[in-house]
mmCIF file of C-alpha atoms in Angstrom:
data_model
loop_
_atom_site.group_PDB
_atom_site.id
_atom_site.type_symbol
_atom_site.label_atom_id
_atom_site.label_comp_id
_atom_site.label_asym_id
_atom_site.label_seq_id
_atom_site.Cartn_x
_atom_site.Cartn_y
_atom_site.Cartn_z
ATOM 1 C CA UNK A 1 64.924 77.644 151.560
ATOM 2 C CA UNK A 2 66.819 78.250 148.441
ATOM 3 C CA UNK A 3 65.332 77.541 145.021
ATOM 4 C CA UNK A 4 66.614 77.850 141.456
ATOM 5 C CA UNK A 5 64.439 78.345 138.392
ATOM 6 C CA UNK A 6 65.278 77.989 134.790
ATOM 7 C CA UNK A 7 63.201 78.777 131.715
ATOM 8 C CA UNK A 8 62.095 77.916 129.168
ATOM 9 C CA UNK A 9 62.159 74.195 129.835
ATOM 10 C CA UNK A 10 62.208 73.320 126.097
ATOM 11 C CA UNK A 11 62.991 75.418 123.098
ATOM 12 C CA UNK A 12 63.120 74.676 119.372
ATOM 13 C CA UNK A 13 64.887 77.341 117.351
ATOM 14 C CA UNK A 14 66.051 77.631 113.753
ATOM 15 C CA UNK A 15 69.668 78.085 112.846
ATOM 16 C CA UNK A 16 70.675 81.707 112.946
ATOM 17 C CA UNK A 17 67.979 82.834 115.409
ATOM 18 C CA UNK A 18 68.849 84.410 118.773
ATOM 19 C CA UNK A 19 68.711 82.670 122.164
ATOM 20 C CA UNK A 20 67.966 83.699 125.699
ATOM 21 C CA UNK A 21 67.831 81.325 128.593
ATOM 22 C CA UNK A 22 67.148 82.676 132.010
ATOM 23 C CA UNK A 23 68.018 81.463 135.471
ATOM 24 C CA UNK A 24 67.120 82.981 138.801
ATOM 25 C CA UNK A 25 67.969 81.888 142.363
ATOM 26 C CA UNK A 26 65.874 82.719 145.366
ATOM 27 C CA UNK A 27 66.546 82.518 149.089
ATOM 28 C CA UNK A 28 70.213 83.374 149.045
ATOM 29 C CA UNK A 29 72.478 86.285 148.206
ATOM 30 C CA UNK A 30 75.719 86.679 146.296
ATOM 31 C CA UNK A 31 75.767 83.078 144.985
ATOM 32 C CA UNK A 32 78.314 81.698 142.588
ATOM 33 C CA UNK A 33 76.360 80.985 139.335
ATOM 34 C CA UNK A 34 77.147 78.510 136.572
ATOM 35 C CA UNK A 35 75.971 77.498 133.069
ATOM 36 C CA UNK A 36 76.688 73.947 132.047
ATOM 37 C CA UNK A 37 75.808 72.200 128.798
ATOM 38 C CA UNK A 38 75.141 68.509 128.508
ATOM 39 C CA UNK A 39 75.460 67.124 125.033
ATOM 40 C CA UNK A 40 74.678 63.581 124.139
ATOM 41 C CA UNK A 41 77.412 61.203 125.138
ATOM 42 C CA UNK A 42 79.674 64.090 126.225
ATOM 43 C CA UNK A 43 78.851 64.666 129.829
ATOM 44 C CA UNK A 44 78.687 68.089 131.404
ATOM 45 C CA UNK A 45 80.753 70.942 130.109
ATOM 46 C CA UNK A 46 81.202 74.155 132.167
ATOM 47 C CA UNK A 47 80.443 77.096 129.911
ATOM 48 C CA UNK A 48 80.408 80.149 132.215
ATOM 49 C CA UNK A 49 80.600 80.969 135.843
ATOM 50 C CA UNK A 50 80.103 84.137 137.768
ATOM 51 C CA UNK A 51 81.133 85.261 141.288
ATOM 52 C CA UNK A 52 79.249 88.547 141.175
ATOM 53 C CA UNK A 53 77.220 90.998 139.224
ATOM 54 C CA UNK A 54 78.838 91.758 135.865
ATOM 55 C CA UNK A 55 81.665 89.263 136.558
ATOM 56 C CA UNK A 56 81.598 86.511 133.971
ATOM 57 C CA UNK A 57 84.251 83.945 133.170
ATOM 58 C CA UNK A 58 84.032 81.896 129.997
ATOM 59 C CA UNK A 59 85.518 78.417 130.123
ATOM 60 C CA UNK A 60 85.415 77.520 126.443
ATOM 61 C CA UNK A 61 85.397 79.566 123.270
ATOM 62 C CA UNK A 62 81.981 79.367 121.723
ATOM 63 C CA UNK A 63 78.987 81.022 120.123
ATOM 64 C CA UNK A 64 77.352 81.791 123.388
ATOM 65 C CA UNK A 65 77.586 84.575 125.961
ATOM 66 C CA UNK A 66 76.372 85.012 129.524
ATOM 67 C CA UNK A 67 75.354 88.045 131.601
ATOM 68 C CA UNK A 68 74.506 88.646 135.214
ATOM 69 C CA UNK A 69 72.485 91.827 135.421
ATOM 70 C CA UNK A 70 71.324 91.260 138.960
ATOM 71 C CA UNK A 71 72.800 89.318 141.872
ATOM 72 C CA UNK A 72 70.546 86.295 141.469
ATOM 73 C CA UNK A 73 69.908 86.380 137.782
ATOM 74 C CA UNK A 74 72.046 84.614 135.123
ATOM 75 C CA UNK A 75 71.272 84.731 131.442
ATOM 76 C CA UNK A 76 72.667 82.653 128.647
ATOM 77 C CA UNK A 77 72.478 84.229 125.194
ATOM 78 C CA UNK A 78 73.376 83.853 121.545
ATOM 79 C CA UNK A 79 72.970 86.236 118.634
ATOM 80 C CA UNK A 80 72.884 83.465 116.034
ATOM 81 C CA UNK A 81 72.400 79.829 116.954
ATOM 82 C CA UNK A 82 74.329 77.013 115.318
ATOM 83 C CA UNK A 83 73.266 73.401 115.021
ATOM 84 C CA UNK A 84 76.016 72.477 117.426
ATOM 85 C CA UNK A 85 74.431 74.623 120.123
ATOM 86 C CA UNK A 86 71.708 71.933 120.611
ATOM 87 C CA UNK A 87 71.822 70.362 124.055
ATOM 88 C CA UNK A 88 70.536 70.378 127.591
ATOM 89 C CA UNK A 89 71.581 73.536 129.442
ATOM 90 C CA UNK A 90 71.800 73.492 133.222
ATOM 91 C CA UNK A 91 72.090 76.459 135.506
ATOM 92 C CA UNK A 92 73.545 75.884 138.931
ATOM 93 C CA UNK A 93 74.460 77.865 142.001
ATOM 94 C CA UNK A 94 76.664 77.448 145.043
ATOM 95 C CA UNK A 95 77.137 79.558 148.114
ATOM 96 C CA UNK A 96 80.138 81.872 148.302
ATOM 97 C CA UNK A 97 82.334 80.597 151.049
ATOM 98 C CA UNK A 98 85.982 81.047 151.920
ATOM 99 C CA UNK A 99 86.615 77.458 150.882
ATOM 100 C CA UNK A 100 84.160 75.840 148.531
ATOM 101 C CA UNK A 101 82.314 72.635 149.290
ATOM 102 C CA UNK A 102 81.876 71.478 145.767
ATOM 103 C CA UNK A 103 78.126 71.176 146.227
ATOM 104 C CA UNK A 104 76.250 72.709 143.367
ATOM 105 C CA UNK A 105 72.506 73.118 143.253
ATOM 106 C CA UNK A 106 71.130 72.594 139.799
ATOM 107 C CA UNK A 107 68.021 73.874 138.009
ATOM 108 C CA UNK A 108 65.711 71.537 136.097
ATOM 109 C CA UNK A 109 67.443 72.298 132.790
ATOM 110 C CA UNK A 110 66.445 73.775 129.442
ATOM 111 C CA UNK A 111 66.444 71.543 126.340
ATOM 112 C CA UNK A 112 67.483 73.418 123.224
ATOM 113 C CA UNK A 113 67.002 71.943 119.755
ATOM 114 C CA UNK A 114 68.423 73.926 116.834
ATOM 115 C CA UNK A 115 67.005 72.926 113.459
ATOM 116 C CA UNK B 1 94.344 69.103 131.188
ATOM 117 C CA UNK B 2 91.688 67.725 133.465
ATOM 118 C CA UNK B 3 89.709 64.778 132.245
ATOM 119 C CA UNK B 4 87.281 62.541 134.156
ATOM 120 C CA UNK B 5 86.239 59.313 132.504
ATOM 121 C CA UNK B 6 83.381 56.923 133.093
ATOM 122 C CA UNK B 7 81.834 54.046 131.256
ATOM 123 C CA UNK B 8 78.607 55.115 129.527
ATOM 124 C CA UNK B 9 76.145 52.315 130.500
ATOM 125 C CA UNK B 10 75.493 49.857 133.229
ATOM 126 C CA UNK B 11 72.587 47.470 133.456
ATOM 127 C CA UNK B 12 71.726 45.520 136.631
ATOM 128 C CA UNK B 13 68.867 43.408 137.976
ATOM 129 C CA UNK B 14 66.839 44.779 140.814
ATOM 130 C CA UNK B 15 68.260 43.589 144.157
ATOM 131 C CA UNK B 16 71.775 43.197 142.838
ATOM 132 C CA UNK B 17 74.668 45.571 143.603
ATOM 133 C CA UNK B 18 75.801 48.202 141.084
ATOM 134 C CA UNK B 19 79.342 49.458 140.809
ATOM 135 C CA UNK B 20 79.994 52.552 138.812
ATOM 136 C CA UNK B 21 83.596 53.408 138.143
ATOM 137 C CA UNK B 22 85.432 56.640 137.411
ATOM 138 C CA UNK B 23 88.997 57.716 136.733
ATOM 139 C CA UNK B 24 90.297 61.212 137.179
ATOM 140 C CA UNK B 25 93.472 62.987 136.354
ATOM 141 C CA UNK B 26 94.133 65.789 138.868
ATOM 142 C CA UNK B 27 96.026 64.202 141.699
ATOM 143 C CA UNK B 28 95.703 67.370 143.811
ATOM 144 C CA UNK B 29 91.922 67.095 143.961
ATOM 145 C CA UNK B 30 91.019 66.945 147.628
ATOM 146 C CA UNK B 31 87.377 66.233 147.163
ATOM 147 C CA UNK B 32 85.590 63.872 144.754
ATOM 148 C CA UNK B 33 81.900 63.757 144.182
ATOM 149 C CA UNK B 34 79.054 61.673 142.940
ATOM 150 C CA UNK B 35 76.030 63.341 141.477
ATOM 151 C CA UNK B 36 72.790 61.754 140.319
ATOM 152 C CA UNK B 37 70.608 62.997 137.438
ATOM 153 C CA UNK B 38 67.102 61.590 137.093
ATOM 154 C CA UNK B 39 65.499 61.668 133.648
ATOM 155 C CA UNK B 40 64.860 65.187 132.374
ATOM 156 C CA UNK B 41 66.111 66.805 135.479
ATOM 157 C CA UNK B 42 69.038 68.600 136.996
ATOM 158 C CA UNK B 43 71.771 66.990 139.031
ATOM 159 C CA UNK B 44 71.762 66.417 142.717
ATOM 160 C CA UNK B 45 74.725 65.699 144.995
ATOM 161 C CA UNK B 46 74.669 62.115 146.189
ATOM 162 C CA UNK B 47 77.839 61.834 148.231
ATOM 163 C CA UNK B 48 81.463 62.998 148.294
ATOM 164 C CA UNK B 49 84.701 61.722 149.673
ATOM 165 C CA UNK B 50 87.771 63.509 150.997
ATOM 166 C CA UNK B 51 91.040 62.394 149.437
ATOM 167 C CA UNK B 52 92.581 61.224 152.643
ATOM 168 C CA UNK B 53 89.856 58.606 152.939
ATOM 169 C CA UNK B 54 89.753 55.230 151.257
ATOM 170 C CA UNK B 55 86.179 54.509 151.798
ATOM 171 C CA UNK B 56 82.958 56.241 152.788
ATOM 172 C CA UNK B 57 79.630 54.486 153.455
ATOM 173 C CA UNK B 58 76.253 56.158 153.516
ATOM 174 C CA UNK B 59 73.336 53.728 153.820
ATOM 175 C CA UNK B 60 73.157 51.794 150.525
ATOM 176 C CA UNK B 61 76.025 53.839 148.991
ATOM 177 C CA UNK B 62 79.704 52.975 149.361
ATOM 178 C CA UNK B 63 82.439 55.173 147.808
ATOM 179 C CA UNK B 64 85.848 53.689 147.302
ATOM 180 C CA UNK B 65 88.887 55.854 146.463
ATOM 181 C CA UNK B 66 92.185 54.503 145.130
ATOM 182 C CA UNK B 67 94.260 57.667 145.104
ATOM 183 C CA UNK B 68 97.336 55.950 143.711
ATOM 184 C CA UNK B 69 95.425 54.826 140.548
ATOM 185 C CA UNK B 70 93.111 57.920 140.620
ATOM 186 C CA UNK B 71 90.191 55.606 140.619
ATOM 187 C CA UNK B 72 86.818 56.282 142.246
ATOM 188 C CA UNK B 73 83.841 53.947 142.454
ATOM 189 C CA UNK B 74 80.316 54.107 143.671
ATOM 190 C CA UNK B 75 78.662 50.896 144.874
ATOM 191 C CA UNK B 76 74.892 50.826 145.298
ATOM 192 C CA UNK B 77 73.732 47.921 147.365
ATOM 193 C CA UNK B 78 70.290 46.286 146.750
ATOM 194 C CA UNK B 79 69.693 48.411 143.649
ATOM 195 C CA UNK B 80 66.107 49.496 143.098
ATOM 196 C CA UNK B 81 64.295 50.652 140.038
ATOM 197 C CA UNK B 82 64.265 54.192 141.523
ATOM 198 C CA UNK B 83 68.047 54.103 141.229
ATOM 199 C CA UNK B 84 67.854 54.249 137.474
ATOM 200 C CA UNK B 85 69.502 57.514 136.486
ATOM 201 C CA UNK B 86 72.747 58.970 135.186
ATOM 202 C CA UNK B 87 75.571 59.111 137.702
ATOM 203 C CA UNK B 88 78.305 61.656 137.342
ATOM 204 C CA UNK B 89 81.601 61.697 139.212
ATOM 205 C CA UNK B 90 83.343 65.038 139.520
ATOM 206 C CA UNK B 91 86.495 66.543 140.849
ATOM 207 C CA UNK B 92 86.876 70.037 142.136
ATOM 208 C CA UNK B 93 88.933 72.330 139.991
ATOM 209 C CA UNK B 94 88.808 75.450 142.140
ATOM 210 C CA UNK B 95 87.810 75.896 145.741
ATOM 211 C CA UNK B 96 87.042 79.604 145.514
ATOM 212 C CA UNK B 97 84.344 79.105 142.869
ATOM 213 C CA UNK B 98 83.313 75.447 143.333
ATOM 214 C CA UNK B 99 84.204 74.774 139.774
ATOM 215 C CA UNK B 100 83.785 71.052 139.107
ATOM 216 C CA UNK B 101 84.960 68.897 136.248
ATOM 217 C CA UNK B 102 82.325 66.301 135.575
ATOM 218 C CA UNK B 103 82.781 62.887 133.951
ATOM 219 C CA UNK B 104 80.705 61.819 130.996
ATOM 220 C CA UNK B 105 78.165 60.145 133.201
ATOM 221 C CA UNK B 106 77.081 56.527 133.539
ATOM 222 C CA UNK B 107 73.554 55.586 132.691
ATOM 223 C CA UNK B 108 72.373 53.024 135.135
ATOM 224 C CA UNK B 109 69.364 50.945 134.106
ATOM 225 C CA UNK B 110 67.715 48.637 136.616
ATOM 226 C CA UNK B 111 65.504 45.877 135.366
ATOM 227 C CA UNK B 112 63.111 43.703 137.400
#
């Protein structure tokens, strides 16, 4: 069966410090991968998605970047965190099919607090 | 642009029915979804409806779709305390990549 792991689960970082959140998927190959951010009262915002190694699409201009160094590994990074980067970050995957189903499988999330 | 809207809170008594509403903007969406997020966790797909359907029932869940008004609702019958969670509706933006646009989420609180 497929599983998705995200870490760390919680993170408290000072403004201006770097960030690295990691997500790995097991039990499948060539998945679509996504990073979403959930900010208080604002729902879920799609930040990045990837259809393959080294292929990253950014949905919104921001202080963050994403990388996919391996097929089932997706990393969210920042060189210098801002207060506005605080939030709950969710990684998700979906199988690559000719026609998507819209079913995403989410990790447990990483809560980032920037002070 | 795409926008999916939901009311933020709903409070119901255990045993009553809950109705969570959602409006969406993209009339070409052929699938619409309901996801559930339990406290401190990721989201899980609850149910979905194809746009040529008006209603879909799955045990205690009933999804109603009014395509003319772009209105989607989720009814939970006999609501239980375990139903307390945040419920997100979503519409699909791109089939090739399963890109979804999520609503703001409705926090359902069930009290005894």
